[in-house]
Amino acid sequence: MSSGKTVSFWISRGEGDRTEFKEYSTTITEGMVVLDAVHQIQAESAPDLACRWNCKAGKCGSCSAEVNGKPALMCMTRMNDLDLSQPVSIEPMKAFPRIRDLVTDVSWNYAVKERIKKFNPRAPDSPDGTWRMQQADVERAQEFRKCIECFLCQDVCHVLREHGRHDRFGGPRHFVYTAALEMHPLDTENRLKGLKDTDGIGYCNITKCCTKVCPEHITITDNAIIPLKERVADEFYDPLTKLFRIFKPKREPRR
Amino acid sequence: MEQGSSYTSHKHDVLVIGAGGAGLRASIEASACGAKVGLVCKSLLGKAHTVMAEGGVAAALGNVDDRDNWRVHFSDTMRGGQYLNNWRMAELHAKEAPDRVRELEKWGALMDRTPDGRILQRNFGGHRYPRLAHVGDRTGLEMIRTLQDHGIHQGLDVFMEYTVLELIKDGDRVVGALGYDRERGRFHVFQANAIVLATGGIGRAYKITSNSWEYTGDGHALAYLAGADLADMEFIQFHPTGMVWPPSVKGILVTEGVRGEGGVLRNSQGKRFMFDDIPDLYKDQTADNEEEGWRYVTGDKDARRPPELLTRDHVARCIVNETKSGRGSPHGGVFLDISWVKEKIKDSEAHIRKKLPSMYHQFKELAGIDITKEPMEVGPTTHYIMGGIRVDGDTQMSTVPGLFAAGECASGLHGANRLGGNSLSDLLVFGKRAGEHAAAFATEHGEGDIDANVIGAAIDESLAPFEREGDENPYQLQYELQDLMQDHVGIVRNEADMMKGVAGVRELEERAKKARVDGHREFNPGWHTALDLRNLLIVSEAIARSALDRTESRGGHFREDFPAKDEGQANHNTVVRRSSEGSMNVSRQQIAAMSDELIDIIKEMG
Ligand SMILES: Cc1cc2nc3c(=O)[nH]c(=O)nc-3n(C[C@H](O)[C@H](O)[C@H](O)COP(=O)(O)OP(=O)(O)OC[C@H]3O[C@@H](n4cnc5c(N)ncnc54)[C@H](O)[C@@H]3O)c2cc1C
Ligand code: SF4
Ligand code: SF4
Ligand code: FES
């Protein structure tokens, strides 16, 4: 990309229902990401433009937004990967109420997580109070623990985004969270009832949109949701699905 | 203006300011001691700086090398800190870190494993044995998430996206804090019998930094304004390996884990320059040839570590030396190469991606570089401040009663230079201690009185940027301060530059009084930036003045006008305190004599 190119942006601004796209332009130099452009616009022409960020390196999951309509981390979206012949649009996530400009109220996610039963380890394996786990056994849950809580998967999931079922559906992030607990080699809790009733895993019809946007490349649907769905089916509906189970349960479910 | 200067009141036994590793650990402990705990943080829960830590958490578990124990960890920490450490803290840290790390496992952390199923440990600079428990290169994420997910079930009152502006005192004692919420810009008064500061560092005082917007030295400044001592503020860690290109990512950290896994530093001539300058203090622990260095990183217990794993201050200066001597890389750094291990191991590309997944990702996406195939370009970046609020080693209480501090905003453990991995363990060990002692203090002392006039005045002051006539742009002032500190109080220092630094800070202080912001109070980053300026200016001045006072070079503090260590300055900490007239005083505080047991350990470990 030639350095010092002027690019225009359409940034969605405002609060609640009073929102509009405003046009800004700024100079883009080599290697810049969308978040850099937003910061530059803040410093040059829109000092009160609200956005979240922390790490600028894809590690904290703060800067989630929709760039040209695509849910993405602004700090990991390079300007030279975008079509710059037209204004670049930046909007907040749509599945959550807007606070201001690019900042949305994601507190619902924190409330959902809190109601999921917490980690509950088996008794230590060794008299010194420690456990033994093989690397191969921790890896499955480690995949889910890479989650940076950017909530982009929640943003694209139609159950939340289009149907607004926040009251009965926990969303892919929380299936990943539950999977991390359920597949933790030491955990002894059973979360299947919550998954079925409060978190409504049945509403997921495996469109895999969540997997596609995950910046951590967590295979949300195949590795977390489908196995959980099977466990739920197993426990509550059809004993036959036991035959098709992808993995062995690590213990007999507690009743 | 909407809502004017009204505020909402909250009451807790213990108020914890900051929700990184230190703040979360403190909250969990205080709550476990029966205290009602309020936890305030500037970002959402789980986004604090701790989430960015990569390499690992240091604890002498001895899982990989059973010669390791707390005594070795203690002596490594003291040597790294050039013996300016608070030795009591170094002792407690080395002794308690293993339990604190194992406790994380009890709360659900899933760290990488040894073949026999225990917690795996890796090599890191300045640690004699493989000591860093880790999860790939996302250890901080594992740690903060574990604490967060455990903490949310502990009955904490969490105030996310709230910023504390002022501590409130009743006589000598701290009894509360004033803050605002970012969402609505409303004011809140938190009454508390004890307060724990866990606000992290000061990186935003510099232009090139691995730190986020949160690191404006708030805790340092709040404590200073409340009359607490700051110590060792001259000691800043410039991490040797930050990204240098493209410009917009300049400063973002490249974990030391790259070198721990065998990455080597080369100059433009392809030379491993680190072999040319090995300090005497480390000569007998450092490999003198490439082969031995490689054997060390692959776990040969008889090999000594490669010079790339010398302490950070030293490696950073060697890099500056290469670039200044015209042997740098095209974008002003040097080369860090991990791809060369293909000469040594089969399937090296998969190996690198497995060991350093987020580094692979970071370079691929941000710089278009595949680290399994080509070298990275790296240079020093402002990373960590060893200095901070002076605390009692056992209780973490500052010199102001009821005010505690833990984590990066406290000083003591690291002395003149921090070893990698010693921060995450610091957060756990001293976060726990601060929480415990704050809870005890709260029970013993009960409530204090909050003076409404003080609050009113502080609120008026924070609203002034909306009302004044001035024409200064707060972002611009922050940029200018960052340039000033980078150029005048950076890695290589001298008196004339630093005097300019102090004068520059003073000038910016005057201009900051004219900073003006537009818009309204709801989530207005311009306003937040204007409010942060005061804190940044205070810590910048404290850094510059402390650095002027230490007329020698030691650890993270290097002066070209006094390039050698001075034994005469080996026994004091530089202390900054606010005088009753409001000016900044610098003094030297003698370090207390070490216990005989600890002296023997240091002698024995050489
Ligand atoms: C990129 C990177 C990699 C690192 N890797 C390692 C590593 O591998 N090993 C290691 O040991 N160390 C590492 N470190 C250092 C270590 O991560 C930090 O020193 C440590 O996480 C600091 O933790 P803390 O709890 O003190 O503060 P933080 O985690 O930074 O938390 C500070 C908290 O205080 C809050 N806060 C600040 N000011 C206010 C205010 N005014 N009002 C309300 N809240 C406030 C913030 O919102 C935040 O919640 C790394 C650092 C960086 C930047
Ligand atoms: S796969 Fe399920 S959870 Fe994921 S986006 Fe589709 S419906 Fe939502
Ligand atoms: S699962 Fe992926 S997309 Fe969803 S919150 Fe976590 S990191 Fe983000
Ligand atoms: S700023 Fe942390 S993920 Fe973008």
PDB file of N, CA, C and O in Angstrom, chain B residues 93-115:
ATOM      1  N   HIS B  93       8.022 -14.058  48.650  1.00  0.00           N
ATOM      2  CA  HIS B  93       7.627 -14.369  47.277  1.00  0.00           C
ATOM      3  C   HIS B  93       8.166 -15.743  46.865  1.00  0.00           C
ATOM      4  O   HIS B  93       7.425 -16.593  46.376  1.00  0.00           O
ATOM      5  N   ALA B  94       9.447 -15.952  47.111  1.00  0.00           N
ATOM      6  CA  ALA B  94      10.041 -17.233  46.699  1.00  0.00           C
ATOM      7  C   ALA B  94       9.416 -18.398  47.468  1.00  0.00           C
ATOM      8  O   ALA B  94       9.181 -19.469  46.908  1.00  0.00           O
ATOM      9  N   LYS B  95       9.109 -18.154  48.744  1.00  0.00           N
ATOM     10  CA  LYS B  95       8.543 -19.241  49.554  1.00  0.00           C
ATOM     11  C   LYS B  95       7.089 -19.538  49.198  1.00  0.00           C
ATOM     12  O   LYS B  95       6.651 -20.685  49.242  1.00  0.00           O
ATOM     13  N   GLU B  96       6.321 -18.496  48.905  1.00  0.00           N
ATOM     14  CA  GLU B  96       4.869 -18.697  48.767  1.00  0.00           C
ATOM     15  C   GLU B  96       4.388 -18.885  47.338  1.00  0.00           C
ATOM     16  O   GLU B  96       3.268 -19.365  47.127  1.00  0.00           O
ATOM     17  N   ALA B  97       5.215 -18.519  46.369  1.00  0.00           N
ATOM     18  CA  ALA B  97       4.748 -18.616  44.975  1.00  0.00           C
ATOM     19  C   ALA B  97       4.278 -20.023  44.585  1.00  0.00           C
ATOM     20  O   ALA B  97       3.236 -20.169  43.934  1.00  0.00           O
ATOM     21  N   PRO B  98       5.001 -21.076  44.984  1.00  0.00           N
ATOM     22  CA  PRO B  98       4.529 -22.409  44.585  1.00  0.00           C
ATOM     23  C   PRO B  98       3.097 -22.706  45.050  1.00  0.00           C
ATOM     24  O   PRO B  98       2.280 -23.219  44.280  1.00  0.00           O
ATOM     25  N   ASP B  99       2.781 -22.354  46.296  1.00  0.00           N
ATOM     26  CA  ASP B  99       1.418 -22.613  46.787  1.00  0.00           C
ATOM     27  C   ASP B  99       0.389 -21.787  46.028  1.00  0.00           C
ATOM     28  O   ASP B  99      -0.719 -22.252  45.753  1.00  0.00           O
ATOM     29  N   ARG B 100       0.769 -20.555  45.734  1.00  0.00           N
ATOM     30  CA  ARG B 100      -0.181 -19.694  45.012  1.00  0.00           C
ATOM     31  C   ARG B 100      -0.447 -20.234  43.605  1.00  0.00           C
ATOM     32  O   ARG B 100      -1.552 -20.126  43.092  1.00  0.00           O
ATOM     33  N   VAL B 101       0.554 -20.802  42.978  1.00  0.00           N
ATOM     34  CA  VAL B 101       0.354 -21.338  41.632  1.00  0.00           C
ATOM     35  C   VAL B 101      -0.484 -22.618  41.703  1.00  0.00           C
ATOM     36  O   VAL B 101      -1.410 -22.824  40.917  1.00  0.00           O
ATOM     37  N   ARG B 102      -0.194 -23.458  42.658  1.00  0.00           N
ATOM     38  CA  ARG B 102      -0.982 -24.691  42.793  1.00  0.00           C
ATOM     39  C   ARG B 102      -2.447 -24.377  43.107  1.00  0.00           C
ATOM     40  O   ARG B 102      -3.355 -25.078  42.670  1.00  0.00           O
ATOM     41  N   GLU B 103      -2.641 -23.295  43.857  1.00  0.00           N
ATOM     42  CA  GLU B 103      -3.995 -22.867  44.185  1.00  0.00           C
ATOM     43  C   GLU B 103      -4.781 -22.521  42.905  1.00  0.00           C
ATOM     44  O   GLU B 103      -5.976 -22.785  42.809  1.00  0.00           O
ATOM     45  N   LEU B 104      -4.079 -21.954  41.921  1.00  0.00           N
ATOM     46  CA  LEU B 104      -4.762 -21.639  40.661  1.00  0.00           C
ATOM     47  C   LEU B 104      -5.302 -22.911  40.026  1.00  0.00           C
ATOM     48  O   LEU B 104      -6.374 -22.928  39.431  1.00  0.00           O
ATOM     49  N   GLU B 105      -4.530 -23.971  40.167  1.00  0.00           N
ATOM     50  CA  GLU B 105      -4.967 -25.233  39.596  1.00  0.00           C
ATOM     51  C   GLU B 105      -6.243 -25.725  40.286  1.00  0.00           C
ATOM     52  O   GLU B 105      -7.163 -26.222  39.656  1.00  0.00           O
ATOM     53  N   LYS B 106      -6.286 -25.490  41.575  1.00  0.00           N
ATOM     54  CA  LYS B 106      -7.473 -25.866  42.351  1.00  0.00           C
ATOM     55  C   LYS B 106      -8.698 -25.083  41.885  1.00  0.00           C
ATOM     56  O   LYS B 106      -9.825 -25.528  41.991  1.00  0.00           O
ATOM     57  N   TRP B 107      -8.455 -23.886  41.373  1.00  0.00           N
ATOM     58  CA  TRP B 107      -9.551 -23.041  40.907  1.00  0.00           C
ATOM     59  C   TRP B 107      -9.808 -23.214  39.407  1.00  0.00           C
ATOM     60  O   TRP B 107     -10.569 -22.447  38.819  1.00  0.00           O
ATOM     61  N   GLY B 108      -9.150 -24.161  38.796  1.00  0.00           N
ATOM     62  CA  GLY B 108      -9.511 -24.493  37.423  1.00  0.00           C
ATOM     63  C   GLY B 108      -8.501 -24.164  36.348  1.00  0.00           C
ATOM     64  O   GLY B 108      -8.741 -24.440  35.169  1.00  0.00           O
ATOM     65  N   ALA B 109      -7.353 -23.568  36.697  1.00  0.00           N
ATOM     66  CA  ALA B 109      -6.356 -23.255  35.661  1.00  0.00           C
ATOM     67  C   ALA B 109      -5.838 -24.550  35.048  1.00  0.00           C
ATOM     68  O   ALA B 109      -5.702 -25.563  35.738  1.00  0.00           O
ATOM     69  N   LEU B 110      -5.567 -24.505  33.764  1.00  0.00           N
ATOM     70  CA  LEU B 110      -5.043 -25.695  33.081  1.00  0.00           C
ATOM     71  C   LEU B 110      -3.700 -25.357  32.457  1.00  0.00           C
ATOM     72  O   LEU B 110      -3.633 -24.927  31.309  1.00  0.00           O
ATOM     73  N   MET B 111      -2.653 -25.549  33.223  1.00  0.00           N
ATOM     74  CA  MET B 111      -1.328 -25.223  32.705  1.00  0.00           C
ATOM     75  C   MET B 111      -0.740 -26.407  31.942  1.00  0.00           C
ATOM     76  O   MET B 111      -1.185 -27.542  32.103  1.00  0.00           O
ATOM     77  N   ASP B 112       0.255 -26.103  31.117  1.00  0.00           N
ATOM     78  CA  ASP B 112       0.902 -27.168  30.354  1.00  0.00           C
ATOM     79  C   ASP B 112       1.561 -28.161  31.314  1.00  0.00           C
ATOM     80  O   ASP B 112       1.945 -27.803  32.426  1.00  0.00           O
ATOM     81  N   ARG B 113       1.687 -29.426  30.854  1.00  0.00           N
ATOM     82  CA  ARG B 113       2.097 -30.508  31.749  1.00  0.00           C
ATOM     83  C   ARG B 113       3.477 -31.076  31.444  1.00  0.00           C
ATOM     84  O   ARG B 113       3.925 -31.088  30.292  1.00  0.00           O
ATOM     85  N   THR B 114       4.100 -31.631  32.470  1.00  0.00           N
ATOM     86  CA  THR B 114       5.311 -32.444  32.281  1.00  0.00           C
ATOM     87  C   THR B 114       4.862 -33.846  31.857  1.00  0.00           C
ATOM     88  O   THR B 114       3.691 -34.192  32.011  1.00  0.00           O
ATOM     89  N   PRO B 115       5.804 -34.662  31.364  1.00  0.00           N
ATOM     90  CA  PRO B 115       5.417 -36.033  30.979  1.00  0.00           C
ATOM     91  C   PRO B 115       4.794 -36.823  32.138  1.00  0.00           C
ATOM     92  O   PRO B 115       3.939 -37.675  31.919  1.00  0.00           O
TER      93      PRO B 115
END
